[in-house]
Short mmCIF file of C-alpha atoms and ligand atoms in Angstrom, two decimals:
data_model
loop_
_atom_site.label_atom_id
_atom_site.label_comp_id
_atom_site.label_asym_id
_atom_site.label_seq_id
_atom_site.Cartn_x
_atom_site.Cartn_y
_atom_site.Cartn_z
CA MET E 1 -22.73 -8.74 -70.09
CA HIS E 2 -21.42 -5.46 -71.44
CA GLU E 3 -23.48 -3.57 -68.85
CA ASP E 4 -21.98 -5.55 -66.00
CA ARG E 5 -18.18 -5.46 -65.96
CA HIS E 6 -16.26 -5.44 -62.73
CA ASN E 7 -12.92 -6.70 -61.69
CA ILE E 8 -13.26 -10.03 -59.94
CA THR E 9 -10.73 -12.74 -59.21
CA ALA E 10 -10.90 -16.47 -59.86
CA ASN E 11 -11.21 -17.19 -56.11
CA GLN E 12 -14.44 -15.20 -55.92
CA THR E 13 -16.17 -17.60 -58.31
CA GLU E 14 -15.67 -20.69 -56.12
CA ILE E 15 -18.92 -22.40 -55.09
CA PRO E 16 -19.22 -23.72 -51.51
CA SER E 17 -20.01 -27.41 -51.07
CA LEU E 18 -21.62 -29.50 -48.33
CA GLY E 19 -19.15 -32.33 -48.85
CA PRO E 20 -18.03 -34.96 -51.32
CA SER E 21 -20.58 -36.44 -53.73
CA LYS E 22 -20.57 -40.24 -53.60
CA ILE E 23 -23.96 -41.39 -54.86
CA GLY E 24 -24.54 -42.24 -58.51
CA ASN E 25 -26.82 -39.71 -60.18
CA PRO E 26 -30.30 -41.18 -60.89
CA ALA E 27 -30.43 -38.86 -63.89
CA ALA E 28 -28.16 -41.45 -65.54
CA ALA E 29 -31.38 -43.39 -66.18
CA MET E 30 -32.14 -40.85 -68.92
CA CYS E 31 -29.15 -42.08 -70.90
CA GLY E 32 -30.27 -43.93 -74.03
CA PRO E 33 -28.43 -46.77 -75.78
CA ASP E 34 -27.93 -44.33 -78.65
CA GLY E 35 -25.90 -42.12 -76.33
CA THR E 36 -28.48 -39.34 -75.99
CA ALA E 37 -28.86 -37.52 -72.66
CA CYS E 38 -25.76 -39.27 -71.31
CA ARG E 39 -23.41 -36.38 -70.76
CA PHE E 40 -22.57 -35.15 -67.26
CA ILE E 41 -20.83 -31.91 -66.48
CA GLY E 42 -17.18 -32.36 -65.57
CA GLU E 43 -15.57 -30.64 -62.62
CA ASN E 44 -13.47 -28.46 -64.93
CA ASP E 45 -16.28 -27.36 -67.25
CA ARG E 46 -16.33 -23.61 -66.85
CA VAL E 47 -17.23 -20.41 -68.73
CA LEU E 48 -14.97 -17.38 -68.77
CA VAL E 49 -16.43 -14.42 -66.91
CA TYR E 50 -14.84 -11.87 -69.25
CA PRO E 51 -15.10 -12.47 -73.01
CA TYR E 52 -12.86 -9.49 -73.72
CA PRO E 53 -9.17 -10.36 -74.19
CA GLN E 54 -8.14 -6.98 -72.78
CA ASP E 55 -9.91 -7.80 -69.49
CA ILE E 56 -7.97 -11.01 -68.85
CA ARG E 57 -4.58 -9.96 -70.13
CA GLY E 58 -1.99 -10.48 -67.42
CA LYS E 59 -4.32 -12.55 -65.21
CA LYS E 60 -2.71 -15.89 -64.32
CA THR E 61 -6.06 -17.59 -63.80
CA PRO E 62 -8.85 -15.69 -65.58
CA PRO E 63 -12.05 -15.83 -63.54
CA SER E 64 -14.64 -18.33 -64.77
CA PHE E 65 -18.01 -19.66 -63.64
CA GLU E 66 -18.77 -23.33 -63.10
CA LEU E 67 -21.14 -24.66 -65.79
CA ALA E 68 -24.57 -25.72 -64.54
CA GLY E 69 -25.96 -29.21 -65.23
CA PRO E 70 -26.05 -32.76 -63.87
CA ARG E 71 -22.98 -34.20 -62.17
CA SER E 72 -22.21 -37.93 -62.35
CA LYS E 73 -22.23 -38.21 -58.54
CA ILE E 74 -24.61 -36.49 -56.14
CA TYR E 75 -24.43 -35.61 -52.45
CA PHE E 76 -27.99 -36.20 -51.25
CA ASP E 77 -29.64 -39.60 -51.07
CA PRO E 78 -32.96 -38.84 -52.82
CA PRO E 79 -35.31 -41.07 -50.76
CA LYS E 80 -33.95 -39.53 -47.54
CA LEU E 81 -34.05 -35.92 -48.65
CA LYS E 82 -36.69 -33.34 -47.80
CA ALA E 83 -36.54 -30.23 -50.00
CA ALA E 84 -38.30 -26.90 -49.55
CA ILE E 85 -39.11 -24.01 -51.90
CA VAL E 86 -39.69 -20.41 -50.79
CA THR E 87 -40.58 -17.35 -52.89
CA CYS E 88 -39.85 -13.86 -51.50
CA GLY E 89 -40.07 -10.17 -52.44
CA GLY E 90 -42.28 -8.78 -55.19
CA MET E 91 -44.17 -10.80 -57.75
CA CYS E 92 -42.68 -11.72 -61.09
CA PRO E 93 -44.08 -13.58 -64.11
CA GLY E 94 -42.86 -17.17 -64.17
CA ILE E 95 -42.65 -17.86 -60.44
CA ASN E 96 -45.25 -20.58 -60.69
CA SER E 97 -43.67 -22.31 -63.67
CA LEU E 98 -40.33 -22.23 -61.85
CA VAL E 99 -41.83 -23.84 -58.74
CA ARG E 100 -43.40 -26.52 -60.92
CA SER E 101 -40.16 -27.14 -62.75
CA ILE E 102 -38.27 -27.66 -59.46
CA VAL E 103 -40.93 -30.00 -58.13
CA LEU E 104 -41.09 -32.12 -61.31
CA GLN E 105 -37.33 -32.34 -61.60
CA LEU E 106 -36.88 -33.38 -57.97
CA HIS E 107 -39.72 -35.88 -58.21
CA TYR E 108 -39.25 -37.49 -61.60
CA ILE E 109 -35.55 -37.16 -62.35
CA TYR E 110 -34.08 -37.53 -58.86
CA GLY E 111 -36.82 -39.49 -57.08
CA VAL E 112 -37.22 -37.02 -54.20
CA ARG E 113 -40.67 -37.61 -52.71
CA ASN E 114 -40.65 -35.18 -49.83
CA ILE E 115 -41.00 -31.61 -51.13
CA VAL E 116 -42.67 -28.73 -49.32
CA GLY E 117 -43.61 -25.19 -50.28
CA VAL E 118 -43.08 -22.42 -47.74
CA ARG E 119 -46.07 -20.07 -47.63
CA PHE E 120 -45.69 -16.29 -47.97
CA GLY E 121 -41.94 -15.88 -48.09
CA LEU E 122 -39.77 -15.92 -44.98
CA GLN E 123 -42.87 -15.56 -42.80
CA GLY E 124 -43.70 -19.16 -43.64
CA PHE E 125 -40.75 -20.32 -41.51
CA ILE E 126 -41.84 -18.48 -38.40
CA PRO E 127 -44.40 -20.30 -36.23
CA LYS E 128 -46.10 -17.11 -34.96
CA TYR E 129 -47.53 -16.41 -38.43
CA GLY E 130 -49.31 -19.76 -38.36
CA PHE E 131 -48.67 -20.79 -42.00
CA GLN E 132 -48.38 -24.52 -42.62
CA MET E 133 -45.91 -25.75 -45.20
CA MET E 134 -47.60 -27.15 -48.30
CA ASP E 135 -46.77 -30.62 -49.59
CA LEU E 136 -45.75 -30.32 -53.22
CA THR E 137 -46.28 -33.17 -55.64
CA PRO E 138 -46.66 -33.23 -59.42
CA THR E 139 -50.44 -33.33 -58.87
CA VAL E 140 -50.45 -30.32 -56.58
CA VAL E 141 -48.47 -28.20 -59.06
CA GLU E 142 -50.47 -29.36 -62.07
CA GLY E 143 -51.46 -26.39 -64.21
CA ILE E 144 -49.84 -23.69 -62.06
CA HIS E 145 -47.35 -22.82 -64.80
CA GLY E 146 -50.07 -21.16 -66.86
CA ARG E 147 -51.14 -18.86 -64.02
CA GLY E 148 -49.88 -15.40 -63.10
CA GLY E 149 -49.31 -14.32 -59.52
CA SER E 150 -47.67 -16.50 -56.92
CA PHE E 151 -49.01 -19.91 -56.00
CA LEU E 152 -47.03 -20.15 -52.74
CA GLY E 153 -47.43 -16.49 -51.80
CA MET E 154 -44.61 -14.06 -51.00
CA SER E 155 -43.81 -11.36 -48.46
CA ARG E 156 -41.37 -8.62 -47.59
CA GLY E 157 -39.78 -7.83 -44.25
CA PRO E 158 -36.98 -9.39 -42.19
CA GLN E 159 -37.30 -12.53 -40.09
CA PRO E 160 -34.70 -13.77 -37.58
CA MET E 161 -32.16 -15.98 -39.33
CA GLU E 162 -31.77 -18.19 -36.26
CA ASP E 163 -35.53 -18.89 -36.29
CA ILE E 164 -35.46 -19.71 -40.00
CA VAL E 165 -32.62 -22.20 -39.57
CA ASP E 166 -34.31 -23.61 -36.43
CA SER E 167 -37.35 -24.22 -38.62
CA LEU E 168 -35.27 -25.93 -41.31
CA GLU E 169 -33.66 -28.17 -38.67
CA ARG E 170 -36.96 -28.92 -36.89
CA GLN E 171 -38.59 -29.98 -40.13
CA ASN E 172 -35.58 -31.94 -41.30
CA ILE E 173 -35.19 -29.96 -44.50
CA GLY E 174 -31.91 -30.73 -46.28
CA LEU E 175 -32.19 -28.55 -49.35
CA LEU E 176 -33.73 -25.10 -49.61
CA PHE E 177 -34.57 -23.40 -52.92
CA MET E 178 -34.98 -19.65 -52.56
CA ILE E 179 -36.62 -17.69 -55.37
CA GLY E 180 -36.28 -13.92 -55.09
CA GLY E 181 -34.47 -10.69 -55.83
CA ASP E 182 -31.45 -9.00 -54.27
CA GLY E 183 -33.05 -8.96 -50.80
CA THR E 184 -33.80 -12.67 -51.03
CA LEU E 185 -30.23 -13.38 -52.08
CA ARG E 186 -28.98 -11.47 -49.03
CA ALA E 187 -31.38 -13.48 -46.90
CA GLY E 188 -30.08 -16.64 -48.62
CA GLN E 189 -26.50 -15.68 -47.79
CA ALA E 190 -27.44 -15.01 -44.14
CA ILE E 191 -29.22 -18.37 -43.92
CA TYR E 192 -26.21 -20.08 -45.52
CA GLU E 193 -23.90 -18.42 -42.98
CA GLU E 194 -26.09 -19.44 -40.03
CA ILE E 195 -26.15 -23.02 -41.38
CA SER E 196 -22.36 -23.00 -41.74
CA LYS E 197 -21.97 -21.63 -38.20
CA ARG E 198 -24.02 -24.56 -36.87
CA LYS E 199 -21.97 -26.99 -38.98
CA ILE E 200 -25.13 -28.65 -40.29
CA LYS E 201 -25.68 -30.02 -43.78
CA ILE E 202 -28.41 -27.99 -45.44
CA GLY E 203 -27.97 -26.68 -48.98
CA VAL E 204 -29.17 -23.23 -50.07
CA ILE E 205 -29.74 -22.71 -53.79
CA CYS E 206 -31.14 -19.39 -55.05
CA ILE E 207 -32.84 -18.59 -58.31
CA PRO E 208 -32.82 -14.86 -59.11
CA LYS E 209 -36.25 -13.34 -59.64
CA THR E 210 -36.82 -9.68 -60.37
CA ILE E 211 -38.56 -7.79 -63.12
CA ASP E 212 -36.02 -5.02 -62.43
CA ASN E 213 -33.24 -7.30 -63.78
CA ASP E 214 -30.93 -5.62 -61.26
CA ILE E 215 -28.80 -8.50 -59.97
CA SER E 216 -25.10 -8.64 -60.76
CA PHE E 217 -23.78 -11.51 -62.84
CA VAL E 218 -27.31 -12.32 -63.92
CA GLU E 219 -27.63 -11.54 -67.60
CA ARG E 220 -31.35 -12.17 -67.71
CA SER E 221 -33.77 -12.73 -64.87
CA PHE E 222 -36.89 -14.73 -65.64
CA GLY E 223 -40.12 -12.78 -66.04
CA PHE E 224 -38.27 -9.73 -67.32
CA GLU E 225 -39.24 -10.32 -70.94
CA THR E 226 -42.87 -10.97 -69.99
CA ALA E 227 -42.92 -7.73 -67.97
CA VAL E 228 -41.46 -5.83 -70.94
CA GLU E 229 -44.09 -7.34 -73.23
CA ALA E 230 -46.85 -6.39 -70.77
CA SER E 231 -45.45 -2.83 -70.66
CA THR E 232 -45.74 -2.45 -74.40
CA GLY E 233 -49.55 -2.55 -74.09
CA ALA E 234 -49.43 0.63 -72.02
CA ILE E 235 -47.01 2.32 -74.42
CA ARG E 236 -49.15 1.38 -77.41
CA GLY E 237 -52.19 2.83 -75.63
CA ALA E 238 -50.28 6.03 -74.83
CA HIS E 239 -49.16 6.39 -78.43
CA ASN E 240 -52.65 5.78 -79.80
CA GLU E 241 -54.16 8.32 -77.39
CA ALA E 242 -51.46 10.85 -78.26
CA THR E 243 -51.86 10.55 -82.01
CA GLY E 244 -55.64 10.74 -81.71
CA ALA E 245 -55.76 14.21 -80.13
CA PRO E 246 -54.41 17.65 -80.95
CA ASN E 247 -51.07 18.15 -79.19
CA GLY E 248 -51.47 14.73 -77.62
CA LEU E 249 -48.98 13.50 -75.05
CA GLY E 250 -48.98 10.00 -73.56
CA LEU E 251 -47.20 9.64 -70.23
CA VAL E 252 -46.48 6.11 -68.97
CA LYS E 253 -44.94 5.16 -65.64
CA LEU E 254 -43.32 1.74 -65.26
CA MET E 255 -41.77 -0.11 -62.34
CA GLY E 256 -38.02 0.09 -61.84
CA ARG E 257 -36.92 1.34 -58.47
CA LEU E 258 -33.17 1.77 -58.90
CA SER E 259 -32.56 0.15 -62.29
CA GLY E 260 -34.32 1.18 -65.49
CA PHE E 261 -33.95 -1.98 -67.56
CA VAL E 262 -37.71 -2.53 -68.00
CA ALA E 263 -38.25 1.03 -69.23
CA ALA E 264 -35.19 0.92 -71.52
CA GLN E 265 -36.12 -2.44 -73.01
CA ALA E 266 -39.79 -1.49 -73.42
CA THR E 267 -38.68 1.65 -75.24
CA LEU E 268 -36.75 -0.49 -77.70
CA ALA E 269 -39.53 -3.07 -77.96
CA LEU E 270 -41.99 -0.52 -79.27
CA ALA E 271 -40.18 2.35 -80.87
CA ASP E 272 -42.94 4.84 -80.12
CA VAL E 273 -41.34 6.46 -77.09
CA ASN E 274 -39.84 9.93 -77.49
CA PHE E 275 -38.47 10.43 -73.99
CA CYS E 276 -37.36 7.56 -71.77
CA LEU E 277 -36.46 8.52 -68.20
CA ILE E 278 -34.62 6.06 -65.97
CA PRO E 279 -33.07 6.22 -62.48
CA GLU E 280 -29.51 5.94 -63.80
CA VAL E 281 -29.67 9.03 -66.02
CA GLU E 282 -30.49 12.43 -64.53
CA PHE E 283 -32.62 15.00 -66.29
CA ASP E 284 -33.54 18.61 -65.71
CA LEU E 285 -37.17 19.57 -65.80
CA GLU E 286 -36.79 23.30 -66.45
CA GLY E 287 -34.48 25.25 -68.75
CA GLU E 288 -33.61 25.19 -72.41
CA HIS E 289 -32.52 21.55 -72.44
CA GLY E 290 -34.92 20.40 -69.73
CA LEU E 291 -37.74 17.93 -70.27
CA LEU E 292 -40.58 20.50 -70.37
CA THR E 293 -39.01 22.56 -73.16
CA GLN E 294 -38.06 19.43 -75.08
CA ILE E 295 -41.63 18.08 -74.86
CA GLU E 296 -42.90 21.41 -76.10
CA LYS E 297 -40.47 21.24 -79.04
CA ARG E 298 -41.56 17.69 -79.85
CA LEU E 299 -45.24 18.70 -79.86
CA ASP E 300 -44.49 21.79 -81.98
CA ASP E 301 -42.64 19.61 -84.50
CA ARG E 302 -44.79 16.48 -84.60
CA GLY E 303 -48.04 17.21 -82.77
CA HIS E 304 -47.83 14.14 -80.54
CA GLY E 305 -45.39 12.38 -78.22
CA VAL E 306 -44.85 9.68 -75.62
CA VAL E 307 -42.88 9.98 -72.36
CA LEU E 308 -41.95 6.79 -70.52
CA VAL E 309 -40.74 7.18 -66.97
CA ALA E 310 -39.38 4.52 -64.63
CA GLU E 311 -40.59 4.95 -61.05
CA GLY E 312 -37.08 5.63 -59.73
CA ALA E 313 -36.26 8.35 -62.27
CA GLY E 314 -36.04 12.04 -61.36
CA GLN E 315 -35.97 11.50 -57.62
CA LYS E 316 -33.69 14.54 -57.25
CA LEU E 317 -36.83 16.60 -57.92
CA PHE E 318 -38.04 15.51 -54.47
CA GLU E 319 -34.86 16.31 -52.55
CA GLY E 320 -35.51 16.69 -48.84
CA LYS E 321 -38.61 14.49 -49.01
CA ASP E 322 -37.80 11.26 -47.14
CA LEU E 323 -40.60 8.74 -47.51
CA GLY E 324 -38.76 6.05 -45.56
CA THR E 325 -38.47 2.44 -46.54
CA ASP E 326 -40.69 -0.58 -47.07
CA PRO E 327 -40.58 -3.50 -44.58
CA SER E 328 -37.53 -4.95 -46.40
CA GLY E 329 -35.59 -1.69 -46.24
CA ASN E 330 -36.14 -0.72 -49.88
CA PRO E 331 -36.59 3.05 -50.36
CA VAL E 332 -40.17 4.24 -50.83
CA LEU E 333 -40.11 6.62 -53.77
CA ALA E 334 -42.01 9.80 -54.50
CA ASP E 335 -44.48 9.37 -57.37
CA ILE E 336 -42.62 10.78 -60.37
CA GLY E 337 -45.46 9.88 -62.76
CA VAL E 338 -48.12 11.93 -61.00
CA TYR E 339 -45.62 14.75 -60.44
CA LEU E 340 -44.67 14.93 -64.13
CA LYS E 341 -48.32 14.89 -65.12
CA MET E 342 -48.93 17.92 -62.89
CA ARG E 343 -45.84 19.85 -63.99
CA ILE E 344 -46.34 19.23 -67.72
CA THR E 345 -49.98 20.34 -67.45
CA GLU E 346 -48.98 23.51 -65.56
CA TYR E 347 -46.24 24.29 -68.07
CA PHE E 348 -48.54 24.17 -71.09
CA LYS E 349 -51.20 26.15 -69.21
CA GLU E 350 -48.70 28.90 -68.40
CA LYS E 351 -47.65 28.99 -72.03
CA GLN E 352 -51.32 29.01 -73.06
CA LYS E 353 -50.66 26.12 -75.40
CA ALA E 354 -53.01 23.25 -76.13
CA LEU E 355 -52.18 19.90 -74.54
CA THR E 356 -54.08 16.62 -74.29
CA LEU E 357 -52.22 14.60 -71.70
CA LYS E 358 -53.16 10.99 -70.93
CA TYR E 359 -51.39 9.36 -68.02
CA ILE E 360 -51.13 5.55 -67.81
CA ASP E 361 -49.68 3.67 -64.84
CA PRO E 362 -49.91 -0.08 -65.51
CA SER E 363 -48.19 -0.68 -62.17
CA TYR E 364 -48.67 -4.26 -60.89
CA LEU E 365 -50.21 -5.35 -64.20
CA ILE E 366 -46.77 -5.90 -65.70
CA ARG E 367 -45.58 -8.34 -63.05
CA SER E 368 -48.66 -10.32 -62.07
CA VAL E 369 -49.41 -11.66 -65.55
CA PRO E 370 -48.68 -15.26 -66.65
CA ALA E 371 -45.22 -15.81 -68.09
CA SER E 372 -44.68 -15.84 -71.84
CA SER E 373 -43.75 -19.18 -73.37
CA ASP E 374 -40.17 -17.99 -73.68
CA ASP E 375 -40.01 -17.20 -69.96
CA ARG E 376 -41.65 -20.55 -69.18
CA VAL E 377 -38.96 -22.32 -71.17
CA PHE E 378 -36.36 -20.27 -69.31
CA THR E 379 -37.80 -21.07 -65.86
CA GLY E 380 -37.84 -24.74 -66.91
CA PHE E 381 -34.07 -24.65 -67.45
CA LEU E 382 -33.46 -22.65 -64.27
CA GLY E 383 -35.49 -25.13 -62.22
CA HIS E 384 -33.66 -28.13 -63.68
CA HIS E 385 -30.25 -26.57 -63.08
CA ALA E 386 -31.12 -25.47 -59.56
CA VAL E 387 -32.05 -29.07 -58.74
CA HIS E 388 -28.89 -30.48 -60.36
CA ALA E 389 -26.81 -28.03 -58.32
CA GLY E 390 -28.63 -28.69 -55.05
CA MET E 391 -28.53 -32.48 -55.40
CA SER E 392 -24.77 -32.31 -56.04
CA GLY E 393 -24.22 -30.71 -52.63
CA ARG E 394 -23.51 -27.21 -53.85
CA THR E 395 -24.72 -24.40 -51.61
CA GLY E 396 -24.53 -20.61 -51.12
CA MET E 397 -25.05 -20.06 -54.84
CA LEU E 398 -27.51 -19.04 -57.49
CA VAL E 399 -28.24 -20.33 -60.95
CA SER E 400 -27.65 -17.74 -63.64
CA THR E 401 -26.87 -17.34 -67.31
CA TRP E 402 -23.58 -15.95 -68.51
CA GLY E 403 -22.58 -15.71 -72.15
CA ASN E 404 -25.66 -17.81 -73.01
CA HIS E 405 -24.59 -20.65 -70.70
CA PHE E 406 -26.28 -21.69 -67.48
CA VAL E 407 -23.76 -21.24 -64.68
CA HIS E 408 -23.32 -21.29 -60.89
CA VAL E 409 -22.60 -17.93 -59.25
CA PRO E 410 -21.72 -17.53 -55.55
CA ILE E 411 -24.35 -15.43 -53.74
CA THR E 412 -21.65 -13.12 -52.42
CA LEU E 413 -20.76 -12.06 -55.96
CA ALA E 414 -24.33 -11.43 -57.04
CA VAL E 415 -25.11 -9.18 -54.08
CA GLY E 416 -21.78 -7.31 -54.28
CA HIS E 417 -23.42 -4.45 -56.10
CA ARG E 418 -26.61 -3.68 -57.98
CA ARG E 419 -26.75 -4.15 -61.74
CA ARG E 420 -27.82 -0.90 -63.37
CA VAL E 421 -28.10 0.50 -66.88
CA ASP E 422 -24.71 1.90 -67.86
CA PRO E 423 -25.29 5.43 -69.21
CA GLN E 424 -22.08 4.95 -71.26
CA GLY E 425 -23.11 1.51 -72.49
CA GLY E 426 -24.79 0.08 -75.55
CA LEU E 427 -28.30 -0.22 -74.09
CA TRP E 428 -28.60 3.44 -73.21
CA ARG E 429 -27.05 4.44 -76.53
CA ALA E 430 -29.69 2.32 -78.29
CA VAL E 431 -32.43 4.06 -76.31
CA ARG E 432 -31.05 7.48 -77.22
CA GLU E 433 -30.87 6.43 -80.87
CA ALA E 434 -34.37 4.93 -80.92
CA THR E 435 -36.04 7.87 -79.22
CA GLY E 436 -33.88 10.63 -80.67
CA GLN E 437 -34.07 12.24 -77.24
CA PRO E 438 -31.25 14.68 -76.48
CA SER E 439 -29.42 14.91 -73.17
CA LEU E 440 -31.95 16.62 -70.90
CA ILE E 441 -29.33 18.43 -68.85
CA ASN E 442 -28.67 22.18 -68.90
CA SER E 443 -25.01 23.01 -68.70
CA ASN E 444 -25.84 25.49 -65.91
CA GLY E 445 -27.71 22.71 -64.06
CA GLY E 446 -31.36 23.72 -64.54
CA ALA E 447 -33.70 26.75 -64.58
N1 LIG U 1 -29.60 -8.42 -45.65
C1 LIG U 1 -30.64 -9.21 -45.44
N2 LIG U 1 -30.56 -10.21 -44.52
C2 LIG U 1 -31.61 -11.02 -44.31
N3 LIG U 1 -32.80 -10.93 -44.94
C3 LIG U 1 -32.94 -9.98 -45.87
C4 LIG U 1 -31.88 -9.06 -46.17
N4 LIG U 1 -32.31 -8.24 -47.15
C5 LIG U 1 -33.59 -8.60 -47.43
N5 LIG U 1 -33.97 -9.65 -46.68
C6 LIG U 1 -35.27 -10.32 -46.71
O1 LIG U 1 -35.46 -10.98 -47.96
C7 LIG U 1 -36.84 -10.92 -48.34
C8 LIG U 1 -36.97 -10.39 -49.75
O2 LIG U 1 -36.40 -9.08 -49.85
P1 LIG U 1 -37.10 -7.90 -50.66
O3 LIG U 1 -38.47 -7.67 -50.12
O4 LIG U 1 -36.17 -6.75 -50.68
O5 LIG U 1 -37.34 -8.49 -52.10
P2 LIG U 1 -36.33 -8.98 -53.21
O6 LIG U 1 -35.95 -10.36 -52.95
O7 LIG U 1 -35.22 -7.99 -53.32
O8 LIG U 1 -37.22 -8.99 -54.50
P3 LIG U 1 -37.64 -7.73 -55.45
O9 LIG U 1 -36.62 -6.67 -55.32
O10 LIG U 1 -37.66 -8.30 -56.80
O11 LIG U 1 -38.97 -7.35 -55.04
C9 LIG U 1 -37.55 -10.07 -47.32
O12 LIG U 1 -38.26 -10.90 -46.43
C10 LIG U 1 -36.42 -9.31 -46.65
O13 LIG U 1 -36.68 -8.92 -45.31
O1 LIG U 2 -45.25 -2.72 -54.13
P1 LIG U 2 -44.21 -3.74 -53.87
O2 LIG U 2 -44.69 -5.13 -53.81
O3 LIG U 2 -43.35 -3.38 -52.70
O4 LIG U 2 -43.24 -3.77 -55.12
C1 LIG U 2 -42.78 -2.69 -55.84
C2 LIG U 2 -41.39 -2.94 -56.32
O5 LIG U 2 -41.17 -4.28 -56.71
C3 LIG U 2 -40.49 -4.34 -57.94
O6 LIG U 2 -41.43 -4.73 -58.91
C4 LIG U 2 -39.35 -5.34 -57.88
O7 LIG U 2 -39.85 -6.59 -57.63
C5 LIG U 2 -40.00 -2.92 -58.20
O8 LIG U 2 -39.89 -2.61 -59.55
C6 LIG U 2 -41.03 -2.11 -57.49
O9 LIG U 2 -40.51 -0.89 -57.07
MG1 LIG U 3 -35.04 -6.13 -54.36
#
């Protein structure tokens, strides 16, 4: 939360609704005579957005998020409802267990029998791609939670919103669950707006998915911890290689296009990294305080070292080189890992100093692996809460955690700006303390 403070008002936390909820919640059947599992969330159950007294001083109504969970009345009549699930963007550990959790919750707790999976992201809505929707039942999703990758398939690239909503209408879908990152949330907002324009009753509930952990008002996105754990294998390998050779240097590149949370967290998870480079913090390559000199110093002092670089770090080194965007409009980045490998090698050659450099790029390995049990537990909760929210008639929102509570966040808030590591904040300070790395900036700006 400390990395993600901005000034919002109470009005901005309001969740849109399809209409009044009048049907008794079938989840009431869980309630035991001993009173267990009987509690429903009340309409005024909320969590303060800002835990810091100084942030809410003077505010008449401090902003707060609605608590997630079952409501006593629901909007949709379960036997009449058809629900759909779509997964978009890049892969992320836990997607499959989340899909399974949504299916089981809809089926067993709410009695929804008509559930479909949309194949390959937004493309699955568009007839020209020829993908059929997949019927999802507890049997179909059996065992998928233990698998990595994406059971339904995903894709990038825009599709016409009108065609997507046409498809929802044509197939009589009343509730759409969208699993994806910032792009997917923007798509979710556009779909929600098109639905509102048509004055039809289709709910849109998003569940944030990104190993980059870069969505605002989302403290933790599922799969992040698994991706960090998978990254530590590469760092361990780099460290072992570095310590096993004279003047050994391990160089690891991790994903993280515009936010360096994976690299920062992985650095802390395995305190073997000596230089962590992330998109949010600039560094000079040359000069007294630049990376090359500092690596040289580290090797002179200790004889081995590890550099961890996030893919979006150091992009100023490629100024003037425009590689365009991917189909979703995300910037395509120059390869900082390969570039650093070349420049470090050249530097030591020029100085006629020994260097054994091993470069490791685990790339897609960190996001296509099965989710850890902790992330599976987490996706279980997210799936349950997404279904509770959707069945209650809420729409245009995502399920998130805030201050260790599951909450509802309007999509508009989450896409307002990108969550990034705060160079002044506690996470970056911890990285600097764990690595001992100095600021890699020359006061004269380089050379
Ligand atoms: N503003 C937008 N309006 C409508 N659709 C969008 C918008 N932005 C992105 N999309 C669509 O949402 C889908 C997912 O977007 P994207 O490929 O950027 O991945 P993402 O959800 O951000 O996930 P990640 O960043 O974790 O890979 C794509 O099909 C993309 O075209
Ligand atoms: O190669 P792809 O599928 O476009 O994905 C790469 C991007 O996806 C992410 O993993 C986010 O999902 C980024 O860290 C990375 O830059
Ligand atoms: Mg994205």
